[in-house]
Amino acid sequence: MRRPVPVFAALAGLLVTGTIAVLTSAGPAQADVQICDQYGSTTIQGRYVVQNNRWGTTAQQCINVTDTGFSITRQDGQGSTSGAPVSYPSVFLGCHYTNCSPGTNLPMQVSQISSANSSINYTYVSGATYNASYDIWLDPTPKRDGVNQMEIMIWFNRQGSIQPIGSSVGTATVAGRTWDVWRGNNGGNNVVSYLAPSPITSWSFSVLDFINDVRNRGAITNSWYLTSIQAGFEPWIGGTGLAVNSFSASVNGGGNPPPTNPPTGQPTNPPTNPPGGSSCRVAYTANSWNNGFTASVTISNTGSSAINGWTLTYNLPSGQQVTNSWNATVSQSGSAVTARNISWNGTIAPGGTASFGYQGTFSGTYASPTSFSLNGAACSRA
C-alpha cells in the first residue's frame, strides 16, 4: 500500500516502496475507530479510505479515525533521517494497490478532467521529525495496483533534517503560492515535489494546477491517468498528535480546459516547449545485427531558453520492439515510443544536449525513425 518515498539528500535515489498485496479493513467508520493493524484501513463518509500503513517498521503505530480524518495516537517507530520514514498514515480518494475508495471515478484520463478540487486541514506537533505530505499519483495506464510512474508530492510542512527526493530545480508559482520545486527518481517512478517555504495548516486548491505544472515540465501528457489523491504524514521520529482534521477531494469529468489567471485569461504556467522545429534537434544513431539493434539518441536545445523536463516521442518502423533502455524512461505502445528524462538529465540548457539509448529487436529490414517531437513540438534531424 506504500508508495516510493522521499529520502534525505545523502540517499537521494534510494528506492523504498513497502509494497503490500493485502490490506485489512476495519469497515466504515461511524464513530471514532482505532486502527493499530500494520496495514489496517477503514472508510469514512462513504467515499474516502483511511489507512494506517505502517510499512517501514515493526514497531507499534495506532491512528484514531474520525468521520472527517484521523490522528496518530501512538508512534513507536524510530527511523533514521538519512533513510526513509517509518510509515504513511493517510486518507485518499481513488485507487491505490487494488484498494479503491467507495464509488470512485478514478482512474480518469487527464484530458477528461474538467475540475479536481481539494481541501485539507492539518494539526502539527513539535519535537518530531516528519513531513505533512499530499500526494497526487498518475500513470500512463488506468492503474489500480502497484506503483504509478509519476508521483506529485506537496510538502505542506516539514520538521527536522529531511528533504524531498532528488534535487531542487528552482521555484514556481502554482495555485497562487510559491514553491521550491524538486525533481528526482527513486528507481521505481519519477517524483516532482513542491516544498512550501513555511507551514501551511489549512488550504483549498485545485489539484489540476499541480498536474498542469508537471505536464508543462514534460513529465506527463494529457493521455496519462490520475489514479489517486492522498494526504497524510511521513514520520521519521515521533509524530504522536499529528492529525488530518479534515480532507475532501472531488474529480469531475468533461474535459480539461487550460486554467486561466483572471482577469487576463492567459493560461497559467504556460509550457516552455520548443516552438515548431526551430528549437530542438535530434541525432539518432543505430547499430543493427541479425534481429537486434542498439540506438543512441541525442537531443540538442537549439533555442534561447532552457528546457525543463523533456518527453521525446516518435514512431519506430514496423517490427521493432524496445527491450531495455538507459539514461531515460522509454516506453512503447504499438509503434509509438515515448522517452522521458530521469532525475539528473531533465534540464537542457540553451546549446546543451541530453542523450539516452536503448536496445531492441526487429524483424525484416532495419530502418531508423524519421521524425521526432519534443514536448509536443517537432524537432529537426541532425
Tab-separated table of C-alpha atoms in Angstrom:
chain	number	residue	atom	x	y	z
A	1	MET	CA	0.000	0.000	0.000
A	2	ARG	CA	3.003	2.255	0.180
A	3	ARG	CA	4.399	4.477	-2.481
A	4	PRO	CA	8.091	5.309	-3.036
A	5	VAL	CA	9.107	7.948	-0.515
A	6	PRO	CA	11.383	10.981	-0.386
A	7	VAL	CA	14.649	10.397	1.424
A	8	PHE	CA	17.410	12.518	2.892
A	9	ALA	CA	19.671	14.088	0.275
A	10	ALA	CA	22.578	11.776	1.089
A	11	LEU	CA	20.448	8.842	-0.119
A	12	ALA	CA	18.618	10.583	-2.960
A	13	GLY	CA	17.635	7.949	-5.494
A	14	LEU	CA	17.113	5.177	-2.937
A	15	LEU	CA	14.067	3.067	-3.761
A	16	VAL	CA	11.820	2.356	-0.803
A	17	THR	CA	8.390	1.054	-1.652
A	18	GLY	CA	6.938	-1.021	1.149
A	19	THR	CA	4.533	-2.707	-1.250
A	20	ILE	CA	1.868	-4.982	0.171
A	21	ALA	CA	-0.624	-7.232	-1.510
A	22	VAL	CA	-3.423	-7.389	1.066
A	23	LEU	CA	-4.978	-4.617	3.115
A	24	THR	CA	-7.012	-5.460	6.200
A	25	SER	CA	-10.106	-3.397	6.801
A	26	ALA	CA	-11.854	-2.236	9.916
A	27	GLY	CA	-15.042	-1.398	7.997
A	28	PRO	CA	-16.604	2.030	7.538
A	29	ALA	CA	-16.001	4.492	10.378
A	30	GLN	CA	-19.260	5.590	12.015
A	31	ALA	CA	-17.814	6.713	15.368
A	32	ASP	CA	-14.120	7.009	16.194
A	33	VAL	CA	-12.222	3.880	15.161
A	34	GLN	CA	-8.789	2.909	16.497
A	35	ILE	CA	-6.559	1.136	13.954
A	36	CYS	CA	-3.312	-0.452	15.130
A	37	ASP	CA	-3.062	-3.190	12.476
A	38	GLN	CA	0.032	-2.648	10.399
A	39	TYR	CA	-1.900	-2.179	7.163
A	40	GLY	CA	-5.381	-1.687	8.608
A	41	SER	CA	-7.826	0.629	6.864
A	42	THR	CA	-11.394	1.862	7.047
A	43	THR	CA	-13.686	4.119	5.018
A	44	ILE	CA	-15.178	7.468	6.008
A	45	GLN	CA	-18.051	9.496	4.580
A	46	GLY	CA	-18.735	6.620	2.207
A	47	ARG	CA	-16.099	7.981	-0.207
A	48	TYR	CA	-12.583	8.010	1.307
A	49	VAL	CA	-10.178	5.354	2.614
A	50	VAL	CA	-8.059	5.957	5.731
A	51	GLN	CA	-5.040	3.664	6.109
A	52	ASN	CA	-2.563	3.093	8.953
A	53	ASN	CA	0.139	1.843	6.549
A	54	ARG	CA	2.986	1.172	8.995
A	55	TRP	CA	5.160	-0.109	6.161
A	56	GLY	CA	8.668	0.777	7.343
A	57	THR	CA	8.777	-0.584	10.893
A	58	THR	CA	7.523	-3.463	13.018
A	59	ALA	CA	7.029	-1.082	15.956
A	60	GLN	CA	3.520	-0.120	17.017
A	61	GLN	CA	1.598	2.696	15.347
A	62	CYS	CA	-2.056	3.473	16.019
A	63	ILE	CA	-4.392	6.008	14.468
A	64	ASN	CA	-7.772	7.269	15.615
A	65	VAL	CA	-10.133	7.665	12.668
A	66	THR	CA	-12.978	10.174	12.841
A	67	ASP	CA	-15.671	10.868	10.273
A	68	THR	CA	-13.555	13.669	8.761
A	69	GLY	CA	-9.948	12.491	9.162
A	70	PHE	CA	-7.545	10.829	11.586
A	71	SER	CA	-4.841	11.439	14.184
A	72	ILE	CA	-1.765	9.454	15.199
A	73	THR	CA	-2.301	8.259	18.764
A	74	ARG	CA	0.792	6.066	19.076
A	75	GLN	CA	4.071	6.064	17.156
A	76	ASP	CA	6.820	3.795	18.485
A	77	GLY	CA	8.824	3.578	15.250
A	78	GLN	CA	12.197	5.313	15.050
A	79	GLY	CA	13.557	5.929	11.562
A	80	SER	CA	16.856	7.498	10.538
A	81	THR	CA	16.880	10.915	8.892
A	82	SER	CA	19.483	9.508	6.493
A	83	GLY	CA	16.908	6.947	5.346
A	84	ALA	CA	13.190	6.635	4.790
A	85	PRO	CA	10.211	7.353	7.055
A	86	VAL	CA	8.592	4.570	9.053
A	87	SER	CA	5.028	4.868	7.746
A	88	TYR	CA	2.499	6.827	5.735
A	89	PRO	CA	-0.828	7.071	7.573
A	90	SER	CA	-3.127	8.823	5.131
A	91	VAL	CA	-6.592	9.352	3.715
A	92	PHE	CA	-7.202	9.007	-0.014
A	93	LEU	CA	-9.631	9.191	-2.894
A	94	GLY	CA	-9.161	6.824	-5.819
A	95	CYS	CA	-7.327	3.524	-6.216
A	96	HIS	CA	-4.090	2.508	-4.525
A	97	TYR	CA	-2.660	-1.018	-4.557
A	98	THR	CA	-6.061	-2.525	-5.510
A	99	ASN	CA	-7.809	-0.682	-2.657
A	100	CYS	CA	-10.312	1.719	-4.230
A	101	SER	CA	-12.372	4.253	-2.314
A	102	PRO	CA	-16.154	3.677	-2.471
A	103	GLY	CA	-17.773	4.868	-5.707
A	104	THR	CA	-14.625	6.490	-7.042
A	105	ASN	CA	-14.449	7.610	-10.686
A	106	LEU	CA	-10.657	7.250	-10.674
A	107	PRO	CA	-8.559	6.410	-12.577
A	108	MET	CA	-9.535	9.179	-15.016
A	109	GLN	CA	-7.570	10.384	-18.017
A	110	VAL	CA	-6.149	13.879	-17.501
A	111	SER	CA	-7.668	15.075	-20.773
A	112	GLN	CA	-11.116	14.183	-19.427
A	113	ILE	CA	-10.806	16.073	-16.117
A	114	SER	CA	-12.709	19.360	-16.006
A	115	SER	CA	-12.011	20.065	-12.326
A	116	ALA	CA	-10.211	18.443	-9.411
A	117	ASN	CA	-10.603	20.364	-6.164
A	118	SER	CA	-9.435	19.506	-2.690
A	119	SER	CA	-9.210	20.929	0.815
A	120	ILE	CA	-7.104	19.890	3.797
A	121	ASN	CA	-6.673	20.895	7.429
A	122	TYR	CA	-3.695	19.655	9.446
A	123	THR	CA	-2.602	19.683	13.082
A	124	TYR	CA	1.170	19.730	13.596
A	125	VAL	CA	3.289	18.886	16.637
A	126	SER	CA	6.752	19.901	17.794
A	127	GLY	CA	9.621	17.659	18.850
A	128	ALA	CA	9.152	15.178	15.982
A	129	THR	CA	10.669	14.635	12.538
A	130	TYR	CA	8.087	14.343	9.769
A	131	ASN	CA	6.532	15.895	6.710
A	132	ALA	CA	2.893	16.658	6.011
A	133	SER	CA	2.608	15.044	2.606
A	134	TYR	CA	-0.087	15.459	-0.045
A	135	ASP	CA	0.279	13.024	-2.948
A	136	ILE	CA	-1.109	13.078	-6.486
A	137	TRP	CA	-0.496	9.845	-8.401
A	138	LEU	CA	-0.518	9.457	-12.194
A	139	ASP	CA	0.267	6.686	-14.643
A	140	PRO	CA	0.183	6.174	-18.437
A	141	THR	CA	-2.412	3.420	-17.846
A	142	PRO	CA	-5.568	3.312	-15.663
A	143	LYS	CA	-3.554	1.546	-12.977
A	144	ARG	CA	-5.304	0.290	-9.852
A	145	ASP	CA	-2.426	-1.650	-8.290
A	146	GLY	CA	1.302	-1.278	-7.766
A	147	VAL	CA	3.464	1.817	-8.060
A	148	ASN	CA	2.444	4.512	-10.555
A	149	GLN	CA	5.058	6.113	-12.797
A	150	MET	CA	4.561	9.707	-11.606
A	151	GLU	CA	4.235	10.974	-8.051
A	152	ILE	CA	3.482	14.626	-7.342
A	153	MET	CA	4.240	15.489	-3.713
A	154	ILE	CA	3.126	18.676	-1.990
A	155	TRP	CA	5.043	19.214	1.237
A	156	PHE	CA	2.721	21.317	3.413
A	157	ASN	CA	5.192	21.194	6.302
A	158	ARG	CA	8.466	19.543	7.267
A	159	GLN	CA	10.206	19.245	10.609
A	160	GLY	CA	13.780	18.037	11.033
A	161	SER	CA	16.659	17.398	8.629
A	162	ILE	CA	14.653	15.806	5.819
A	163	GLN	CA	14.005	16.944	2.280
A	164	PRO	CA	12.386	15.732	-0.936
A	165	ILE	CA	13.997	13.146	-3.158
A	166	GLY	CA	16.274	14.385	-5.938
A	167	SER	CA	17.430	17.977	-6.158
A	168	SER	CA	15.971	21.465	-6.287
A	169	VAL	CA	15.274	22.760	-9.797
A	170	GLY	CA	14.140	26.255	-8.812
A	171	THR	CA	10.935	27.874	-7.672
A	172	ALA	CA	7.487	28.037	-9.240
A	173	THR	CA	4.191	29.752	-8.556
A	174	VAL	CA	1.419	27.158	-8.576
A	175	ALA	CA	-2.154	27.688	-7.328
A	176	GLY	CA	-1.234	31.180	-6.186
A	177	ARG	CA	1.654	30.102	-3.927
A	178	THR	CA	5.413	29.992	-4.408
A	179	TRP	CA	7.115	26.622	-4.013
A	180	ASP	CA	10.614	25.216	-4.049
A	181	VAL	CA	10.417	22.542	-6.759
A	182	TRP	CA	12.415	19.303	-6.580
A	183	ARG	CA	12.736	16.568	-9.182
A	184	GLY	CA	14.022	13.059	-8.694
A	185	ASN	CA	13.609	9.386	-9.414
A	186	ASN	CA	13.754	6.609	-6.833
A	187	GLY	CA	14.309	3.829	-9.333
A	188	GLY	CA	10.611	2.994	-9.471
A	189	ASN	CA	8.963	6.234	-10.522
A	190	ASN	CA	9.606	9.907	-11.155
A	191	VAL	CA	8.844	12.387	-8.381
A	192	VAL	CA	8.125	16.113	-8.605
A	193	SER	CA	7.889	17.726	-5.163
A	194	TYR	CA	6.576	21.152	-4.187
A	195	LEU	CA	8.040	22.289	-0.869
A	196	ALA	CA	6.229	25.075	0.998
A	197	PRO	CA	8.653	27.703	2.386
A	198	SER	CA	6.603	27.856	5.620
A	199	PRO	CA	3.982	25.518	7.123
A	200	ILE	CA	0.502	25.506	5.598
A	201	THR	CA	-2.130	24.391	8.099
A	202	SER	CA	-5.283	24.709	6.013
A	203	TRP	CA	-5.839	25.189	2.282
A	204	SER	CA	-8.391	24.690	-0.504
A	205	PHE	CA	-6.934	24.427	-4.003
A	206	SER	CA	-7.126	22.913	-7.469
A	207	VAL	CA	-5.237	19.652	-7.897
A	208	LEU	CA	-5.248	20.383	-11.641
A	209	ASP	CA	-2.896	23.329	-11.117
A	210	PHE	CA	-0.163	20.935	-9.966
A	211	ILE	CA	-0.961	18.348	-12.639
A	212	ASN	CA	-0.739	21.038	-15.323
A	213	ASP	CA	2.582	22.312	-13.986
A	214	VAL	CA	4.058	18.810	-14.092
A	215	ARG	CA	2.649	18.330	-17.601
A	216	ASN	CA	4.213	21.616	-18.703
A	217	ARG	CA	7.560	20.317	-17.443
A	218	GLY	CA	7.235	17.453	-19.918
A	219	ALA	CA	6.911	14.790	-17.222
A	220	ILE	CA	3.411	13.600	-18.223
A	221	THR	CA	0.926	14.151	-21.031
A	222	ASN	CA	-2.851	14.616	-21.119
A	223	SER	CA	-3.190	10.942	-22.059
A	224	TRP	CA	-1.992	9.890	-18.582
A	225	TYR	CA	-4.428	8.891	-15.824
A	226	LEU	CA	-4.985	10.387	-12.393
A	227	THR	CA	-5.274	7.346	-10.122
A	228	SER	CA	-5.426	8.683	-6.550
A	229	ILE	CA	-5.192	11.744	-4.315
A	230	GLN	CA	-3.789	11.229	-0.806
A	231	ALA	CA	-2.995	13.308	2.286
A	232	GLY	CA	-1.218	12.306	5.458
A	233	PHE	CA	2.132	12.241	7.222
A	234	GLU	CA	5.526	10.631	6.790
A	235	PRO	CA	7.002	10.369	10.282
A	236	TRP	CA	10.673	9.591	10.763
A	237	ILE	CA	10.866	10.102	14.539
A	238	GLY	CA	7.852	10.564	16.826
A	239	GLY	CA	4.639	12.071	15.488
A	240	THR	CA	2.003	11.283	18.103
A	241	GLY	CA	-0.647	14.005	17.868
A	242	LEU	CA	-0.247	14.703	14.160
A	243	ALA	CA	-3.700	14.891	12.579
A	244	VAL	CA	-5.569	15.357	9.353
A	245	ASN	CA	-8.578	17.122	10.825
A	246	SER	CA	-10.474	17.208	7.550
A	247	PHE	CA	-9.916	16.139	3.951
A	248	SER	CA	-12.033	16.436	0.844
A	249	ALA	CA	-11.363	15.804	-2.833
A	250	SER	CA	-13.531	15.564	-5.919
A	251	VAL	CA	-12.678	14.935	-9.559
A	252	ASN	CA	-15.115	15.784	-12.343
A	253	GLY	CA	-15.020	14.717	-15.976
A	254	GLY	CA	-15.984	16.646	-19.059
A	255	GLY	CA	-12.680	17.848	-20.470
A	256	ASN	CA	-9.638	19.750	-19.306
A	257	PRO	CA	-9.577	23.385	-20.488
A	258	PRO	CA	-6.320	25.215	-19.645
A	259	PRO	CA	-6.543	27.019	-16.284
A	260	THR	CA	-6.508	30.800	-16.527
A	261	ASN	CA	-5.371	33.735	-14.455
A	262	PRO	CA	-8.251	36.224	-14.150
A	263	PRO	CA	-8.748	38.788	-15.447
A	264	THR	CA	-6.345	38.441	-18.357
A	265	GLY	CA	-7.466	34.954	-19.353
A	266	GLN	CA	-3.892	33.901	-20.056
A	267	PRO	CA	-3.041	30.265	-19.282
A	268	THR	CA	-1.214	29.726	-16.004
A	269	ASN	CA	2.229	28.143	-16.141
A	270	PRO	CA	2.402	28.107	-19.965
A	271	PRO	CA	4.605	25.334	-21.306
A	272	THR	CA	8.139	26.165	-22.347
A	273	ASN	CA	8.060	23.622	-25.144
A	274	PRO	CA	10.368	24.318	-28.067
A	275	PRO	CA	8.252	26.125	-30.713
A	276	GLY	CA	7.870	24.494	-34.096
A	277	GLY	CA	11.001	22.704	-35.240
A	278	SER	CA	13.321	25.626	-34.623
A	279	SER	CA	14.473	24.954	-31.054
A	280	CYS	CA	15.349	21.269	-30.917
A	281	ARG	CA	17.384	18.860	-32.992
A	282	VAL	CA	17.623	15.071	-32.662
A	283	ALA	CA	20.514	12.857	-33.708
A	284	TYR	CA	19.651	9.151	-33.965
A	285	THR	CA	22.473	6.638	-34.459
A	286	ALA	CA	21.776	2.900	-34.671
A	287	ASN	CA	23.754	-0.308	-34.989
A	288	SER	CA	21.940	-3.457	-36.082
A	289	TRP	CA	22.813	-7.130	-36.309
A	290	ASN	CA	20.772	-10.222	-37.144
A	291	ASN	CA	17.477	-9.458	-35.351
A	292	GLY	CA	18.789	-6.956	-32.786
A	293	PHE	CA	19.858	-3.318	-32.649
A	294	THR	CA	21.010	-0.546	-30.343
A	295	ALA	CA	20.169	3.123	-30.749
A	296	SER	CA	21.807	6.249	-29.349
A	297	VAL	CA	19.653	9.383	-29.264
A	298	THR	CA	20.916	12.925	-28.620
A	299	ILE	CA	18.555	15.851	-28.089
A	300	SER	CA	20.017	19.310	-28.714
A	301	ASN	CA	18.414	22.508	-27.414
A	302	THR	CA	18.898	24.993	-30.244
A	303	GLY	CA	16.687	27.629	-28.625
A	304	SER	CA	17.498	30.531	-26.313
A	305	SER	CA	15.808	29.252	-23.133
A	306	ALA	CA	16.270	26.131	-21.021
A	307	ILE	CA	14.074	23.069	-21.499
A	308	ASN	CA	12.948	21.961	-18.031
A	309	GLY	CA	11.778	18.385	-18.297
A	310	TRP	CA	11.567	16.628	-21.641
A	311	THR	CA	9.475	13.974	-23.330
A	312	LEU	CA	10.577	12.786	-26.773
A	313	THR	CA	8.019	10.951	-28.920
A	314	TYR	CA	8.404	9.154	-32.243
A	315	ASN	CA	7.347	6.029	-34.131
A	316	LEU	CA	9.529	3.008	-34.749
A	317	PRO	CA	9.213	1.205	-38.072
A	318	SER	CA	7.042	-1.910	-38.068
A	319	GLY	CA	8.602	-4.946	-36.423
A	320	GLN	CA	10.834	-3.063	-33.973
A	321	GLN	CA	10.476	-3.519	-30.210
A	322	VAL	CA	12.416	-1.807	-27.402
A	323	THR	CA	13.729	-4.298	-24.821
A	324	ASN	CA	15.732	-2.126	-22.390
A	325	SER	CA	17.000	1.443	-22.074
A	326	TRP	CA	19.433	3.683	-20.226
A	327	ASN	CA	19.521	7.385	-19.271
A	328	ALA	CA	15.774	7.720	-19.958
A	329	THR	CA	12.475	6.036	-19.170
A	330	VAL	CA	11.440	4.548	-22.516
A	331	SER	CA	8.011	3.010	-23.101
A	332	GLN	CA	6.405	1.667	-26.268
A	333	SER	CA	2.781	1.224	-27.314
A	334	GLY	CA	2.472	-0.340	-30.747
A	335	SER	CA	4.944	1.592	-32.878
A	336	ALA	CA	4.772	4.737	-30.696
A	337	VAL	CA	7.768	5.330	-28.412
A	338	THR	CA	7.871	7.775	-25.507
A	339	ALA	CA	11.209	8.620	-23.863
A	340	ARG	CA	11.198	10.722	-20.676
A	341	ASN	CA	14.087	12.238	-18.775
A	342	ILE	CA	15.263	10.781	-15.490
A	343	SER	CA	16.177	12.732	-12.358
A	344	TRP	CA	19.560	14.101	-13.378
A	345	ASN	CA	19.115	14.964	-17.084
A	346	GLY	CA	15.757	16.753	-17.174
A	347	THR	CA	17.142	20.238	-17.865
A	348	ILE	CA	18.725	21.038	-21.228
A	349	ALA	CA	20.369	24.468	-21.267
A	350	PRO	CA	20.433	26.559	-24.474
A	351	GLY	CA	23.069	24.965	-26.677
A	352	GLY	CA	23.124	21.888	-24.438
A	353	THR	CA	22.266	18.259	-25.082
A	354	ALA	CA	20.751	15.235	-23.378
A	355	SER	CA	21.429	11.689	-24.531
A	356	PHE	CA	19.929	8.275	-23.941
A	357	GLY	CA	19.980	4.880	-25.560
A	358	TYR	CA	18.195	1.573	-25.789
A	359	GLN	CA	18.390	-1.937	-27.159
A	360	GLY	CA	15.725	-3.613	-29.265
A	361	THR	CA	14.745	-6.367	-31.616
A	362	PHE	CA	13.442	-6.175	-35.179
A	363	SER	CA	12.144	-8.339	-37.971
A	364	GLY	CA	12.729	-7.848	-41.667
A	365	THR	CA	14.975	-4.990	-42.772
A	366	TYR	CA	16.214	-2.483	-40.183
A	367	ALA	CA	15.285	1.205	-40.579
A	368	SER	CA	15.537	4.226	-38.242
A	369	PRO	CA	12.643	6.524	-37.286
A	370	THR	CA	12.356	9.663	-39.377
A	371	SER	CA	10.606	12.289	-37.230
A	372	PHE	CA	10.670	13.320	-33.571
A	373	SER	CA	8.699	15.636	-31.299
A	374	LEU	CA	9.980	17.145	-28.054
A	375	ASN	CA	7.304	18.116	-25.502
A	376	GLY	CA	4.800	18.099	-28.352
A	377	ALA	CA	6.835	20.237	-30.800
A	378	ALA	CA	8.549	18.876	-33.934
A	379	CYS	CA	12.353	18.735	-33.960
A	380	SER	CA	14.746	18.868	-36.882
A	381	ARG	CA	17.028	15.908	-37.678
A	382	ALA	CA	20.748	16.153	-37.195
